[in-house]
PDB file of C-alpha atoms and ligand atoms in Angstrom:
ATOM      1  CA  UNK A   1     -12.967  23.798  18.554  1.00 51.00           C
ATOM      2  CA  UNK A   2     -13.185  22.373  22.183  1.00 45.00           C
ATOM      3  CA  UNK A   3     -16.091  20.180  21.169  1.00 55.00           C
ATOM      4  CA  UNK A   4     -13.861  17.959  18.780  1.00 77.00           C
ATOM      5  CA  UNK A   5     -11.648  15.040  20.500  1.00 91.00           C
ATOM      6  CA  UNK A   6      -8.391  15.617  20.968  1.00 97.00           C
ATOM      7  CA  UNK A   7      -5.737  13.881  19.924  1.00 98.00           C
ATOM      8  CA  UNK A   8      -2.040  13.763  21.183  1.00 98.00           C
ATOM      9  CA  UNK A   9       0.396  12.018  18.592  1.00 98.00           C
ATOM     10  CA  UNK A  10       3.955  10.972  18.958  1.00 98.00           C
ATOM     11  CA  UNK A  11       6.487  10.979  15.919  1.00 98.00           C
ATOM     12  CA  UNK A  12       9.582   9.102  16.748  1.00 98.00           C
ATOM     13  CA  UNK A  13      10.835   9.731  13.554  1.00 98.00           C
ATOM     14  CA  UNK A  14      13.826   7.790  13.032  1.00 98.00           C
ATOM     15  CA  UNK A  15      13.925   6.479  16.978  1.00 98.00           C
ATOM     16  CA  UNK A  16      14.850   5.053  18.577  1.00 98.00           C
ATOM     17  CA  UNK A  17      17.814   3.285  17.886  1.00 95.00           C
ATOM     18  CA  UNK A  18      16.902  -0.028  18.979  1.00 97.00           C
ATOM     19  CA  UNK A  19      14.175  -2.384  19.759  1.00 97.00           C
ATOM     20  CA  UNK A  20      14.973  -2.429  23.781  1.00 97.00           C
ATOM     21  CA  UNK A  21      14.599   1.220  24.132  1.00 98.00           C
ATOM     22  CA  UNK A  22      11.701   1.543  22.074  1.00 98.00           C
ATOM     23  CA  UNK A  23       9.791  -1.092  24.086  1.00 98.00           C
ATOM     24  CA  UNK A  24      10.654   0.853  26.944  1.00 98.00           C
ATOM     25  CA  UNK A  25       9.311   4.274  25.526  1.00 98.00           C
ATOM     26  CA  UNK A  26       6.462   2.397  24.312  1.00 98.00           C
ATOM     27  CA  UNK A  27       5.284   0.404  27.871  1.00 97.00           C
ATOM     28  CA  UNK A  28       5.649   3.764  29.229  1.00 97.00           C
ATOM     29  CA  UNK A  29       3.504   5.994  27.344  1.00 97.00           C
ATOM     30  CA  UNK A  30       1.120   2.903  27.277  1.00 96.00           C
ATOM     31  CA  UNK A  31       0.733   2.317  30.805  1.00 95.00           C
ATOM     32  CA  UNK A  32      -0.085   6.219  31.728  1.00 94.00           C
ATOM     33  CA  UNK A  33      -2.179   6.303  28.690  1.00 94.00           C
ATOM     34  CA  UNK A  34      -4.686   3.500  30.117  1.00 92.00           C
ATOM     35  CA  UNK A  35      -5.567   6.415  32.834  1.00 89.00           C
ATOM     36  CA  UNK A  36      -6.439   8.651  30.128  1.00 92.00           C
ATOM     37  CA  UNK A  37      -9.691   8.297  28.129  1.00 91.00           C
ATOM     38  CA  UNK A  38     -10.413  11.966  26.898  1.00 94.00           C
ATOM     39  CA  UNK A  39      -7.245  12.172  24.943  1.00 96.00           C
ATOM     40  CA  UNK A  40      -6.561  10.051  21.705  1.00 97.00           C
ATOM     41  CA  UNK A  41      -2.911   9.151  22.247  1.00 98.00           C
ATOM     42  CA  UNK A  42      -1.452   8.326  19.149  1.00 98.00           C
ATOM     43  CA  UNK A  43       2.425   6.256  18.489  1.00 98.00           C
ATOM     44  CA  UNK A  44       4.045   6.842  15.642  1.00 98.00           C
ATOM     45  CA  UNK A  45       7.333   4.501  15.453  1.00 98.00           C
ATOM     46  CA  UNK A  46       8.967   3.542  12.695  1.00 98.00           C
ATOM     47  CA  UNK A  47       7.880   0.369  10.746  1.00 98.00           C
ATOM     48  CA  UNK A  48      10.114  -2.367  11.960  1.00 97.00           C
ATOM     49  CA  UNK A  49       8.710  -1.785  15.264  1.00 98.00           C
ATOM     50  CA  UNK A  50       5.097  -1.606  14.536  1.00 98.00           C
ATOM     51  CA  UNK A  51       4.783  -5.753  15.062  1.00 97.00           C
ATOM     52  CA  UNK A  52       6.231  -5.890  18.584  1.00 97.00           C
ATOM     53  CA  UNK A  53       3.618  -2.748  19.303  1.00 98.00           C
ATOM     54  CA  UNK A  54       0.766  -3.825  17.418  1.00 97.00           C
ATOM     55  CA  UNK A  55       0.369  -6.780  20.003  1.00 95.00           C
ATOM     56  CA  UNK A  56      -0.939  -4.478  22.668  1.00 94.00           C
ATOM     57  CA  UNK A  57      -3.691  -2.676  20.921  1.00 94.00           C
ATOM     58  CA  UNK A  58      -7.047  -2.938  22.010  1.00 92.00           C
ATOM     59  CA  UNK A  59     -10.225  -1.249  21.342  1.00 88.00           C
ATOM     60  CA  UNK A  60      -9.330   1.553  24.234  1.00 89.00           C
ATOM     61  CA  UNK A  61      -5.758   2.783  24.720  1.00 93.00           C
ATOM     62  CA  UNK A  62      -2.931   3.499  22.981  1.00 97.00           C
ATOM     63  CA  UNK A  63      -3.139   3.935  19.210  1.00 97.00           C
ATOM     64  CA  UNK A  64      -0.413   2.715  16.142  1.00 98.00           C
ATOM     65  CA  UNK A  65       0.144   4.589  12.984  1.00 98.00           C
ATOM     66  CA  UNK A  66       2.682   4.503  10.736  1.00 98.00           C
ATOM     67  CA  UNK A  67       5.246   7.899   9.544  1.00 98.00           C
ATOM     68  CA  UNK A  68       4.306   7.180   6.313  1.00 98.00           C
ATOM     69  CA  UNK A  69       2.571   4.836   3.612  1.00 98.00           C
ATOM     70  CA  UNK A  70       2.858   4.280  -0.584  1.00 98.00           C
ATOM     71  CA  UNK A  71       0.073   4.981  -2.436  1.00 98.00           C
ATOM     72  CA  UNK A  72      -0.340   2.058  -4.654  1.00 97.00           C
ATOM     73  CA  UNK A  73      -1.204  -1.277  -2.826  1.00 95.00           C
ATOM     74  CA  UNK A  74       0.767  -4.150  -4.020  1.00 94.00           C
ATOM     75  CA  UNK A  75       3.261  -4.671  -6.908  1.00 96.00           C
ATOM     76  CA  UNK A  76       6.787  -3.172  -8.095  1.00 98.00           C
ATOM     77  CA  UNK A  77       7.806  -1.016  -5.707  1.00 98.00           C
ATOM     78  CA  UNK A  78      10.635  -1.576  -4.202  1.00 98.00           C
ATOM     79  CA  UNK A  79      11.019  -0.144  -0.399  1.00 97.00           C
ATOM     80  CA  UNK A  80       7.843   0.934  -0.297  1.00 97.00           C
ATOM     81  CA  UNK A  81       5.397   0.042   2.780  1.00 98.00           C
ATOM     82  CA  UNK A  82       1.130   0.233   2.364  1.00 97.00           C
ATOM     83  CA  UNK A  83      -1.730   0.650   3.927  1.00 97.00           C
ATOM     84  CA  UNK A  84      -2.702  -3.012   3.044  1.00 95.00           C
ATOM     85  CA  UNK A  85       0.344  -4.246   4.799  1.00 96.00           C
ATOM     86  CA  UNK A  86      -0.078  -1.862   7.609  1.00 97.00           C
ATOM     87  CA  UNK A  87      -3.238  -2.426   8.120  1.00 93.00           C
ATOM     88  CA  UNK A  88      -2.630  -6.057   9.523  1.00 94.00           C
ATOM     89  CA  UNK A  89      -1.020  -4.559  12.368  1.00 97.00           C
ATOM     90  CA  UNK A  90      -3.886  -2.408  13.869  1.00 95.00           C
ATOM     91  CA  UNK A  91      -2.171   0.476  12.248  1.00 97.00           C
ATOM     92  CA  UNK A  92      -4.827   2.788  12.521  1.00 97.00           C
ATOM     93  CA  UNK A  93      -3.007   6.252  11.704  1.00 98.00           C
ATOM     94  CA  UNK A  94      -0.297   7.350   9.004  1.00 98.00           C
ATOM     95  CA  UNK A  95       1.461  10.502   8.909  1.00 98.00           C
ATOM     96  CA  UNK A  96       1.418  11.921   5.038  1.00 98.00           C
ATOM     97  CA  UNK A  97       3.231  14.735   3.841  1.00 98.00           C
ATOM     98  CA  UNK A  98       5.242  15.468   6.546  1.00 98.00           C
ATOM     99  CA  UNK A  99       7.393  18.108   6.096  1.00 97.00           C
ATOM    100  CA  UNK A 100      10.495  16.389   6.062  1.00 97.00           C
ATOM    101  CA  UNK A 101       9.096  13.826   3.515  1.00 97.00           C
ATOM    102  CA  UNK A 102       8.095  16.779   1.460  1.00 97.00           C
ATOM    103  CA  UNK A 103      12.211  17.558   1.600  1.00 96.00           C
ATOM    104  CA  UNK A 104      12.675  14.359   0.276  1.00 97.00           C
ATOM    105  CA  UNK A 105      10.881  15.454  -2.598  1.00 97.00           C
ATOM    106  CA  UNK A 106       7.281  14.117  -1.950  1.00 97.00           C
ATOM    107  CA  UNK A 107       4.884  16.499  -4.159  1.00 97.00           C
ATOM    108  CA  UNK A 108       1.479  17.644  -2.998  1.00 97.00           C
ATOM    109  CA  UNK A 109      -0.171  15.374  -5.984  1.00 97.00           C
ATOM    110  CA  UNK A 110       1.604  12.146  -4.082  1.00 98.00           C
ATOM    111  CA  UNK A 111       0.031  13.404  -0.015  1.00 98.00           C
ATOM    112  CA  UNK A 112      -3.121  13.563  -2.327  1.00 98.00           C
ATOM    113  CA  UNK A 113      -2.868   9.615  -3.803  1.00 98.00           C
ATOM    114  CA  UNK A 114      -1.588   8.679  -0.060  1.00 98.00           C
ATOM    115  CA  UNK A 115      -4.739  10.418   1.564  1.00 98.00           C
ATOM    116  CA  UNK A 116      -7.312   8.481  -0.622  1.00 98.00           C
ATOM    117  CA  UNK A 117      -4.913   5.416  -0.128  1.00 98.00           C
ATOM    118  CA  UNK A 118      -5.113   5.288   3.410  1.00 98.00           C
ATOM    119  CA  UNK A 119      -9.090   5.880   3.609  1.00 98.00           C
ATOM    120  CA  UNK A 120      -9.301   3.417   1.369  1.00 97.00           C
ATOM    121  CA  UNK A 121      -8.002   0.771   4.033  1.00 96.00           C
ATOM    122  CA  UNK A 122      -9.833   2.881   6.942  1.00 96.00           C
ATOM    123  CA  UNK A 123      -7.248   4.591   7.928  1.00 98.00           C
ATOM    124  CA  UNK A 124      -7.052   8.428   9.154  1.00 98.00           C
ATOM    125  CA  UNK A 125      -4.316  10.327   7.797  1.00 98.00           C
ATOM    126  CA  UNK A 126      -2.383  13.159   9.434  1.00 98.00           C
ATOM    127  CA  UNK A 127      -1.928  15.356   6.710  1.00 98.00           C
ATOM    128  CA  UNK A 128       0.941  17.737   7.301  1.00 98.00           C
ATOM    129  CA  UNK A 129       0.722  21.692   6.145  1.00 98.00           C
ATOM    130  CA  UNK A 130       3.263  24.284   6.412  1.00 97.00           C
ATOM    131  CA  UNK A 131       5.165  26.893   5.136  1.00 95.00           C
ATOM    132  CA  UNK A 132       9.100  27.054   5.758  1.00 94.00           C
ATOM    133  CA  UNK A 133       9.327  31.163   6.924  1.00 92.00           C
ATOM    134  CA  UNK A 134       7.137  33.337   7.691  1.00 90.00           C
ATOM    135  CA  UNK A 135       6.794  37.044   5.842  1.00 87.00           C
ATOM    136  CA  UNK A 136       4.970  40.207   7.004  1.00 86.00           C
ATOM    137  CA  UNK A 137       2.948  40.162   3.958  1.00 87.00           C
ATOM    138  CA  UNK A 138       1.625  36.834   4.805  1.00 88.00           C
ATOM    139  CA  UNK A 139       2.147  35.171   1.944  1.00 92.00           C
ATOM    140  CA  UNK A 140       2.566  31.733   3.312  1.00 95.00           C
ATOM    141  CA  UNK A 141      -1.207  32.268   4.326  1.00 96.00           C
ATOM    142  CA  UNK A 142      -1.287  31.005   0.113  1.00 96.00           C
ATOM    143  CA  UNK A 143       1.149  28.000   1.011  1.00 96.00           C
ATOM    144  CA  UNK A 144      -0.936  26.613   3.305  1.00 97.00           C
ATOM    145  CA  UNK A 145      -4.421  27.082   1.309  1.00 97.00           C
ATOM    146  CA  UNK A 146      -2.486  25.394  -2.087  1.00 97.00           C
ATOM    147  CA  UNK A 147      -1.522  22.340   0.161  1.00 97.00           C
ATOM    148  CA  UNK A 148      -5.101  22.176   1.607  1.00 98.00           C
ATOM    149  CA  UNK A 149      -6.559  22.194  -1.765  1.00 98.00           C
ATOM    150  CA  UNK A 150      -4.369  20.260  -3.008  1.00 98.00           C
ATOM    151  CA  UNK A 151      -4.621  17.126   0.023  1.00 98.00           C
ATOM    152  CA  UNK A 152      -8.256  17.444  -0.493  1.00 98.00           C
ATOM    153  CA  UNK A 153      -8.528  17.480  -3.808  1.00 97.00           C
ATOM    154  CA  UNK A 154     -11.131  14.820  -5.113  1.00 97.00           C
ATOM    155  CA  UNK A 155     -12.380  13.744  -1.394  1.00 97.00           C
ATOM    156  CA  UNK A 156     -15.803  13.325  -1.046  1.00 95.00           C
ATOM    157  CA  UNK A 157     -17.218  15.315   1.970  1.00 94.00           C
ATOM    158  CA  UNK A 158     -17.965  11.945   4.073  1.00 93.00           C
ATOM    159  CA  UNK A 159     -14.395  11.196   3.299  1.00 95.00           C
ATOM    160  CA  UNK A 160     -13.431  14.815   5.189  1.00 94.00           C
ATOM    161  CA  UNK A 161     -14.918  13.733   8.172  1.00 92.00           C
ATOM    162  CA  UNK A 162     -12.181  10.802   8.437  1.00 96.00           C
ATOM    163  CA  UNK A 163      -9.050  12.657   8.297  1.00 98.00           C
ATOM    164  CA  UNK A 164      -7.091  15.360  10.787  1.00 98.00           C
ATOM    165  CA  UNK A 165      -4.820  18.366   9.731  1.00 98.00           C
ATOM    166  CA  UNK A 166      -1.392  19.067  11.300  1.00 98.00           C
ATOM    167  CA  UNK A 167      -0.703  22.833  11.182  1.00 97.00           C
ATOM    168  CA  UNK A 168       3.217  22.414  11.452  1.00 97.00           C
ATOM    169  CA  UNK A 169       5.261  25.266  10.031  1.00 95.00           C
ATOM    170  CA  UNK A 170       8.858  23.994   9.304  1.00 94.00           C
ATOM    171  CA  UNK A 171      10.879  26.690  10.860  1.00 93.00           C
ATOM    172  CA  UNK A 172       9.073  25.395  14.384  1.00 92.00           C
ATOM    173  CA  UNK A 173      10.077  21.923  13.754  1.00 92.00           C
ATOM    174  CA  UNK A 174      12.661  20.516  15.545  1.00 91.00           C
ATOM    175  CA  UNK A 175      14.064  23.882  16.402  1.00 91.00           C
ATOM    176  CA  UNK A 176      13.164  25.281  19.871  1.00 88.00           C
ATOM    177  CA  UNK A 177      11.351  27.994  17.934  1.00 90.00           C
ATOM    178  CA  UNK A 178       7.288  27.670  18.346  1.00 88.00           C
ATOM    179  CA  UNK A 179       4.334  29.313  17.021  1.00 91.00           C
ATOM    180  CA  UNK A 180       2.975  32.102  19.781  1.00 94.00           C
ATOM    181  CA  UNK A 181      -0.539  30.965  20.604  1.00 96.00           C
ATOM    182  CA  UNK A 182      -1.965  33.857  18.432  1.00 95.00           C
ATOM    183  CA  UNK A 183       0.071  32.357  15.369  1.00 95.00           C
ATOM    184  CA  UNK A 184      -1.819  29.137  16.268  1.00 96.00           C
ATOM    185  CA  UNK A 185      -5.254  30.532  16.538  1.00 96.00           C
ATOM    186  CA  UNK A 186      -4.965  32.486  13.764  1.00 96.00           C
ATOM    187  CA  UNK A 187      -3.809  29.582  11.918  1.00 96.00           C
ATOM    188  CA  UNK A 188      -6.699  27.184  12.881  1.00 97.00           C
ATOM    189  CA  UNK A 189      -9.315  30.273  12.027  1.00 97.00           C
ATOM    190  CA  UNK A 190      -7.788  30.219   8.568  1.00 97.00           C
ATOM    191  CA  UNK A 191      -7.495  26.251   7.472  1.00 98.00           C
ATOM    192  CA  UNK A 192     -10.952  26.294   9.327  1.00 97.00           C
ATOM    193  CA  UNK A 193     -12.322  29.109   6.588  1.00 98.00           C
ATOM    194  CA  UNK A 194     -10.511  27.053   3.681  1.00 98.00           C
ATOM    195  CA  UNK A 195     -12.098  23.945   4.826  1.00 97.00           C
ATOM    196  CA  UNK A 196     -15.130  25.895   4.898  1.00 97.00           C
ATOM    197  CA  UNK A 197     -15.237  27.644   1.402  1.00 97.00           C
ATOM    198  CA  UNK A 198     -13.959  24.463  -0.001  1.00 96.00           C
ATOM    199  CA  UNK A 199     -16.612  22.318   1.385  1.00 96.00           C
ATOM    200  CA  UNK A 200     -18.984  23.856   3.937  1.00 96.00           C
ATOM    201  CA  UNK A 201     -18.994  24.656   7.566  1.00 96.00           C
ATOM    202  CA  UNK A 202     -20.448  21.762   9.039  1.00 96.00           C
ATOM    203  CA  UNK A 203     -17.654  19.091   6.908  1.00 95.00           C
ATOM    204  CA  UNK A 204     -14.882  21.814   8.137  1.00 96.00           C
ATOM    205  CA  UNK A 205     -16.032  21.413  11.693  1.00 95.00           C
ATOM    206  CA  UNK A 206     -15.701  17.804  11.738  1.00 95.00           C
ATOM    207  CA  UNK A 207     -11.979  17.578  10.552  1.00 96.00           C
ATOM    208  CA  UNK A 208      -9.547  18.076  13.715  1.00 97.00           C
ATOM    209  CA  UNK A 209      -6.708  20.416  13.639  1.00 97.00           C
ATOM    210  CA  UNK A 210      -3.520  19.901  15.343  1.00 98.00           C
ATOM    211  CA  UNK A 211      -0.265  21.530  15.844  1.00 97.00           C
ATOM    212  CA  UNK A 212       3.021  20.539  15.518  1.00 97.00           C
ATOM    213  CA  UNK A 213       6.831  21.975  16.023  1.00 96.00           C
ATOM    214  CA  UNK A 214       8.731  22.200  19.223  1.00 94.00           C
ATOM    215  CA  UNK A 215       5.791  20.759  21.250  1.00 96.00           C
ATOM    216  CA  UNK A 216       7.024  20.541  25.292  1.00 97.00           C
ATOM    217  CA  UNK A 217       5.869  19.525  28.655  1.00 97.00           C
ATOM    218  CA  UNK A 218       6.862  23.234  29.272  1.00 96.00           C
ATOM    219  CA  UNK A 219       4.572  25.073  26.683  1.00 96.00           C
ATOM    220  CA  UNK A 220       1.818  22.542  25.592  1.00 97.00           C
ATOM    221  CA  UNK A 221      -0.723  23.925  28.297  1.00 97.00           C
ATOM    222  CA  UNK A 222      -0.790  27.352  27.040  1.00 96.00           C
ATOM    223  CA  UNK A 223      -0.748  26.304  23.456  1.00 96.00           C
ATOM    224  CA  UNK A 224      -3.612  24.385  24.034  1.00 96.00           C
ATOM    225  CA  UNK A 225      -5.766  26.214  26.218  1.00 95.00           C
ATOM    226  CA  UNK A 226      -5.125  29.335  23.778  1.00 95.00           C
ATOM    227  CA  UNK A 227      -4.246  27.708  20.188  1.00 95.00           C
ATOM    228  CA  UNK A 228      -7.461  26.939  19.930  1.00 93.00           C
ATOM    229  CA  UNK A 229      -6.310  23.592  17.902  1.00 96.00           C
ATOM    230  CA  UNK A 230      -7.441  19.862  18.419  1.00 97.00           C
ATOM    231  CA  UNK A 231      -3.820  18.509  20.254  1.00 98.00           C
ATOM    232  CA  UNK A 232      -0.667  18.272  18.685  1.00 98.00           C
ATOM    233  CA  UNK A 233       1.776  16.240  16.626  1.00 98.00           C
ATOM    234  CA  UNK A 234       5.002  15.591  18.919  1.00 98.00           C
ATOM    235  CA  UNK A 235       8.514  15.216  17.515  1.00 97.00           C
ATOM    236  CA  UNK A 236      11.127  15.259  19.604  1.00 97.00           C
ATOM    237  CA  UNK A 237       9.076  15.690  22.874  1.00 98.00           C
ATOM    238  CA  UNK A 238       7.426  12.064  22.285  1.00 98.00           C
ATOM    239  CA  UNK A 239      10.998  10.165  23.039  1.00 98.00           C
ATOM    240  CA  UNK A 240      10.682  10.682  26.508  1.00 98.00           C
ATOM    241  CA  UNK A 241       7.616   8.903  27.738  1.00 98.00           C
ATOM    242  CA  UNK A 242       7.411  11.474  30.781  1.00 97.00           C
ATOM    243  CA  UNK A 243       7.289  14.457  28.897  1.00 98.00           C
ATOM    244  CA  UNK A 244       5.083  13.317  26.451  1.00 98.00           C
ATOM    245  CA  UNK A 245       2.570  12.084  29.124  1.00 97.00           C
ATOM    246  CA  UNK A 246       2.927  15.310  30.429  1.00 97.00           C
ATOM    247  CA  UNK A 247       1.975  16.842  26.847  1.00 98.00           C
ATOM    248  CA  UNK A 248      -1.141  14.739  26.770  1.00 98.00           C
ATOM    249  CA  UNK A 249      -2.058  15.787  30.416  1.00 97.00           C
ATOM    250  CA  UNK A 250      -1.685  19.350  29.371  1.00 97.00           C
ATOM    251  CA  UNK A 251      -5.049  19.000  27.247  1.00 96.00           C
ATOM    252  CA  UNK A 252      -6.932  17.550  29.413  1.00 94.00           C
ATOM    253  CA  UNK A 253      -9.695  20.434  30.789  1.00 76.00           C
ATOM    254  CA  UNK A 254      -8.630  21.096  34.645  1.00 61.00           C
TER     255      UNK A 254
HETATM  256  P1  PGA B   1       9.246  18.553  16.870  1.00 85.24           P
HETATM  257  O1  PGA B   1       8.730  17.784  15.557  1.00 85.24           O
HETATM  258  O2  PGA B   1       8.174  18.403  17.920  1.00 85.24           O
HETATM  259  O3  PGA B   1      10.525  17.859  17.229  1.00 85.24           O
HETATM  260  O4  PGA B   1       9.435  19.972  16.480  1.00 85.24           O
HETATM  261  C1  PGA B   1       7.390  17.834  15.157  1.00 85.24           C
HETATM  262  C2  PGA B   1       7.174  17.016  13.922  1.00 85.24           C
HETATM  263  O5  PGA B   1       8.068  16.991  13.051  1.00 85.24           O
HETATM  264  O6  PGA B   1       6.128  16.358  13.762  1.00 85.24           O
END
C-alpha cells in the first residue's frame, strides 16, 4: 500500500477543555505541519472550535474535519450538526461511525446515510471498523466484513475512491493495548480482499486504510513501516502537538 498518500489524523475527541488551549495545540501542529508535504495531516476538534480553525486553511497544510456529522441536511433535528453547515468552514473530513459513537447507539444503517451524506457535500469520510475482542476462532474477521458491507452499501465505485477506512479495534482504543504489526497487516490484507470481492481490485486499491488505537510517538514507526496501512487515526496521542508531530514524522520514508 506504500503507493497511496498517507494520511495522519488527530481526534481530540472531547478536548480540549477550552478555546486557549486548543489554539495552542492547534498553532502547533500547524506550524510543523507547513514542513511536511508527503503526509496529509488531518484535525479533528470538536465543533465549536472548527470557526476559530477554519480561518487558517489553505489549499496546502493542515486539514479540518469534523468527529461527526447528521445525515439529513436541514430541518427538525435538534442538536444535530451537517455536512452543509460544515462545509462552510473548509471542513473537509468527518469521522463516521466511530466506535464510541457506535456505543452511543449509532447503527451501521445510520454510518451508511452519513457516508453518502458527506460525499454528497464533497467530503471524505473516515469510516470507523472494529470489533470489541478478539477470539482465536477469528470470528470478528465477520464483524469487520458486516460493517464494510454495510458502510458501503449502495456507493457507486467512483464514490469508493473518495472515502478512507479506519481499522480501529475497540479494545486498542484508548487503552495502552495496540494491535502487533502482524494484527495490522493482516487486517489491511483482509478489508483490502473485502473491498476487492465487493467491488474489484483496482476500486479497493484506491480507498486508504488507516489504523487507529493507542497510536504513540513511541510505536508509530514500526506500525507503519510494518502495518502495511495508509497512517493512522490518533486519539489521545493528537493532544500533545509534539507527539503527534512526531507520529506524522514517523511515516515519512527515511
Ligand atoms: P486512541 O484513540 O489513540 O486514544 O486509542 C483512537 C481513536 O479513538 O480514534
Amino acid at each position: 500500500m506504500k503507493n497511496k498518500k498517507i494520511f495522519v489524523v488527530g481526534n481530540w475527541k472531547l478536548n480540549p477543555t477550552s478555546l486557549l488551549k486548543a489554539k495552542e495545540l492547534f498553532n502547533g501542529v500547524r506550524k510543523e505541519v507547513a514542513k511536511i508535504s508527503e503526509v496529509t495531516t488531518v484535525v479533528i476538534p470538536p465543533y465549536l472550535y472548527i470557526p476559530e480553525f477554519s480561518r487558517f486553511i489553505k489549499p496546502e497544510g493542515i486539514k479540518l474535519g469534523a468527529q461527526d456529522i447528521f445525515y439529513e441536511e436541514v430541518g427538525p433535528f435538534t442538536g444535530e450538526v451537517s455536512a452543509t453547515v460544515l462545509s462552510d468552514f473548509s471542513v473537509k473530513y468527518v469521522i463516521v461511525g466511530h466506535s464510541e459513537r457506535r456505543a452511543l447507539g449509532e447503527i451501521d444503517e445510520q454510518v451508511n446515510r452519513k457516508v453518502k451524506a458527506a460525499l454528497k457535500k464533497r467530503m471524505t469520510p473516515i469510516v470507523c471498523v472494529g470489533e470489541k475482542e478478539r477470539d482465536s476462532d477469528g470470528a470478528f474477521f465477520a464483524i469487520i466484513e458486516e460493517q464494510i458491507k454495510a458502510l458501503t452499501e449502495g456507493l457507486e465505485r467512483k464514490d469508493l475512491a473518495k472515502i478512507i477506512i479506519a481499522y480501529e479495534p475497540i479494545w486498542a482504543i484508548g487503552t495502552g493495548k495496540t494491535a502487533t504489526t502482524s494484527d495490522v497487516q493482516e487486517m489491511q490484507i483482509f478489508i483490502f480482499s473485502i473491498l476487492t470481492k465487493l467491488f474489484d481490485r483496482k476500486t479497493a486499491e484506491k480507498i486508504p486504510l488507516l489504523y487507529g488505537g493507542s497510536v504513540k510517538a513511541g510505536n508509530a514507526k514500526i506500525l507503519h513501516e510494518e502495518g502495511g496501512m495508509n497512517g493512522f487515526l490518533v486519539g489521545g496521542a493528537s493532544l500533545k502537538a509534539k507527539e503527534f508531530v512526531k507520529i506524522i514524522n514517523a511515516t515519512l520514508n527515511n
